[in-house]
Tab-separated table of C-alpha atoms in Angstrom:
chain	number	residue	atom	x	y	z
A	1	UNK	CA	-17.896	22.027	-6.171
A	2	UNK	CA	-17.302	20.380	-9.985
A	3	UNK	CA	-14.720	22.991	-11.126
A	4	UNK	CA	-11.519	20.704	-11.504
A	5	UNK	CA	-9.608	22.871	-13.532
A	6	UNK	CA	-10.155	25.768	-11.212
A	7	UNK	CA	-9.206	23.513	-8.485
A	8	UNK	CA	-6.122	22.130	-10.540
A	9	UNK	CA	-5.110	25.890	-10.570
A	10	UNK	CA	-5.500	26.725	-7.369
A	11	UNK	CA	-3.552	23.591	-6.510
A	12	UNK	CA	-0.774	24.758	-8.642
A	13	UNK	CA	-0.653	27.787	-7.420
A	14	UNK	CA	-0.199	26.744	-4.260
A	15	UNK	CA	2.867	24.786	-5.103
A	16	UNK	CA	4.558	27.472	-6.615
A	17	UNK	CA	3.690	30.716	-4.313
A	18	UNK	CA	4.203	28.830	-1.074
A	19	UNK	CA	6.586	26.381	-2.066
A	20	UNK	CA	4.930	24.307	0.893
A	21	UNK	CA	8.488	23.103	2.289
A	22	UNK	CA	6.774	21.016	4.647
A	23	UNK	CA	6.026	17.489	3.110
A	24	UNK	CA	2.826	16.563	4.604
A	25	UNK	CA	1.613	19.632	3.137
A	26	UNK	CA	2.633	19.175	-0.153
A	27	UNK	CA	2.031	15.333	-0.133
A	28	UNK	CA	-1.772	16.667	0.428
A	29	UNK	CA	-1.445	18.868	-2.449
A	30	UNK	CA	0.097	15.943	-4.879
A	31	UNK	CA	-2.547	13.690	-3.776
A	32	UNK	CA	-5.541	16.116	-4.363
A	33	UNK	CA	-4.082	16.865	-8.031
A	34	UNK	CA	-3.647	13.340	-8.761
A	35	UNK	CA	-7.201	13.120	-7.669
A	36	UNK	CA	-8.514	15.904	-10.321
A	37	UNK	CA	-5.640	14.271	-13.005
A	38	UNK	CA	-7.493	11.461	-13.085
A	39	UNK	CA	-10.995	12.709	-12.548
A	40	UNK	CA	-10.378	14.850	-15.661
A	41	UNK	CA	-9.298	11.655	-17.625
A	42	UNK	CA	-5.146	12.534	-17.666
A	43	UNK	CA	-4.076	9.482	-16.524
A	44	UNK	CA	-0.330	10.634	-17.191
A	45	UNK	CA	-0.927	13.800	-14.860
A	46	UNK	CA	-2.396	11.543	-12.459
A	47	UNK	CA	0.888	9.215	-11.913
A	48	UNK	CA	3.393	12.429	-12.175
A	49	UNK	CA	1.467	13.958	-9.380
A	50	UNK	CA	0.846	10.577	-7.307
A	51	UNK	CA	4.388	10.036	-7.703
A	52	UNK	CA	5.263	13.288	-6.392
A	53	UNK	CA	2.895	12.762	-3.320
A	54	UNK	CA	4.555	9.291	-2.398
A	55	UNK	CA	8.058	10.701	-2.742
A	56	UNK	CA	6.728	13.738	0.105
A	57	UNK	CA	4.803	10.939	1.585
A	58	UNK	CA	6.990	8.961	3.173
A	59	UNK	CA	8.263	9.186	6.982
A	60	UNK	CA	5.210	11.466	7.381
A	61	UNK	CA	2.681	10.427	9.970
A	62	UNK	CA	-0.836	12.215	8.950
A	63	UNK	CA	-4.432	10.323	8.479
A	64	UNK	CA	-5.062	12.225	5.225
A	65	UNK	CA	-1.700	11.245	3.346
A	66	UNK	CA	-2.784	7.903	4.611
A	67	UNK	CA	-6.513	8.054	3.050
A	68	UNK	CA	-4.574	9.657	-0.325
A	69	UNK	CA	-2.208	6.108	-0.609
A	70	UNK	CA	-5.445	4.665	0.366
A	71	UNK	CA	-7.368	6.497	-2.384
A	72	UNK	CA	-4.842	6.106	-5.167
A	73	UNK	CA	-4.211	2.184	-4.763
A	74	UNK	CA	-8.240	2.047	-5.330
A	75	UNK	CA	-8.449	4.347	-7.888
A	76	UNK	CA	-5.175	2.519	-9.692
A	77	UNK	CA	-6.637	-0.529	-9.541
A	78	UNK	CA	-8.576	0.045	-12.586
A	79	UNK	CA	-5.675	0.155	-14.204
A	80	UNK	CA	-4.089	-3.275	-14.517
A	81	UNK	CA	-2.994	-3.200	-17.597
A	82	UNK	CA	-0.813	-0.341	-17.221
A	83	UNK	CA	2.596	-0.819	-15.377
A	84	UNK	CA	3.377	2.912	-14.362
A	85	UNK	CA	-0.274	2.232	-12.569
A	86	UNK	CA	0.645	-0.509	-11.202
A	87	UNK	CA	4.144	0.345	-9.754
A	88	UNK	CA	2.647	3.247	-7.728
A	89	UNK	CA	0.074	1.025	-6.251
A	90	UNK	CA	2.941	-1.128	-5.318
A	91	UNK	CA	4.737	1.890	-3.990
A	92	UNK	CA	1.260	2.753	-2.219
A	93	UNK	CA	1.254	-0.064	-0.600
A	94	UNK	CA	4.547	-0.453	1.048
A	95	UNK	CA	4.169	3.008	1.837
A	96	UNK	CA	0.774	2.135	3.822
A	97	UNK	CA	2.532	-0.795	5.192
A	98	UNK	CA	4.816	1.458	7.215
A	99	UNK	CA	2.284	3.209	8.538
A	100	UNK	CA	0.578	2.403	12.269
């Protein structure tokens, strides 16, 4: 609904009340904050959270952790100049490349 920092809050929140042990859950939570990172022009925030999601992304089986690596190699792409960019749409990729 526009309000990214409310949704970076909520997001954050999340994270820290539930803990969300299971990894598919919190890979969906890294990739929606990487999402608003970015959106909100914090590249930086963007690639600590993305990072985060690919570490909790991997062995997990789930069409929306596969549309987030989707979404963040796209999204990174604008970005070819910058090597921390670039490594996690490297990292995207193999990921994705696991995946059926």
């Amino acid at each position: 609904m526009g309000d990214l920092d409310g949704a970076r809050v909520q997001l954050h929140q999340a994270l820290a009340v539930h803990g969300l042990d299971r990894r598919r859950s919190r890979a969906n939570v890294q990739g929606h904050l990487g999402t608003i990172h970015l959106r909100q022009g914090d590249l930086d925030g963007a690639l600590t959270a993305w990072s985060e999601f690919l570490d909790c992304a991997e062995g997990v089986q789930s069409t929306r952790v596969r549309d987030s690596a989707e979404d963040l190699r796209v999204r990174l792409a604008r970005y070819p100049d910058d090597m921390g960019a670039q490594n996690l749409a490297e990292r995207a990729t193999a990921l994705l490349a696991r995946q059926p």
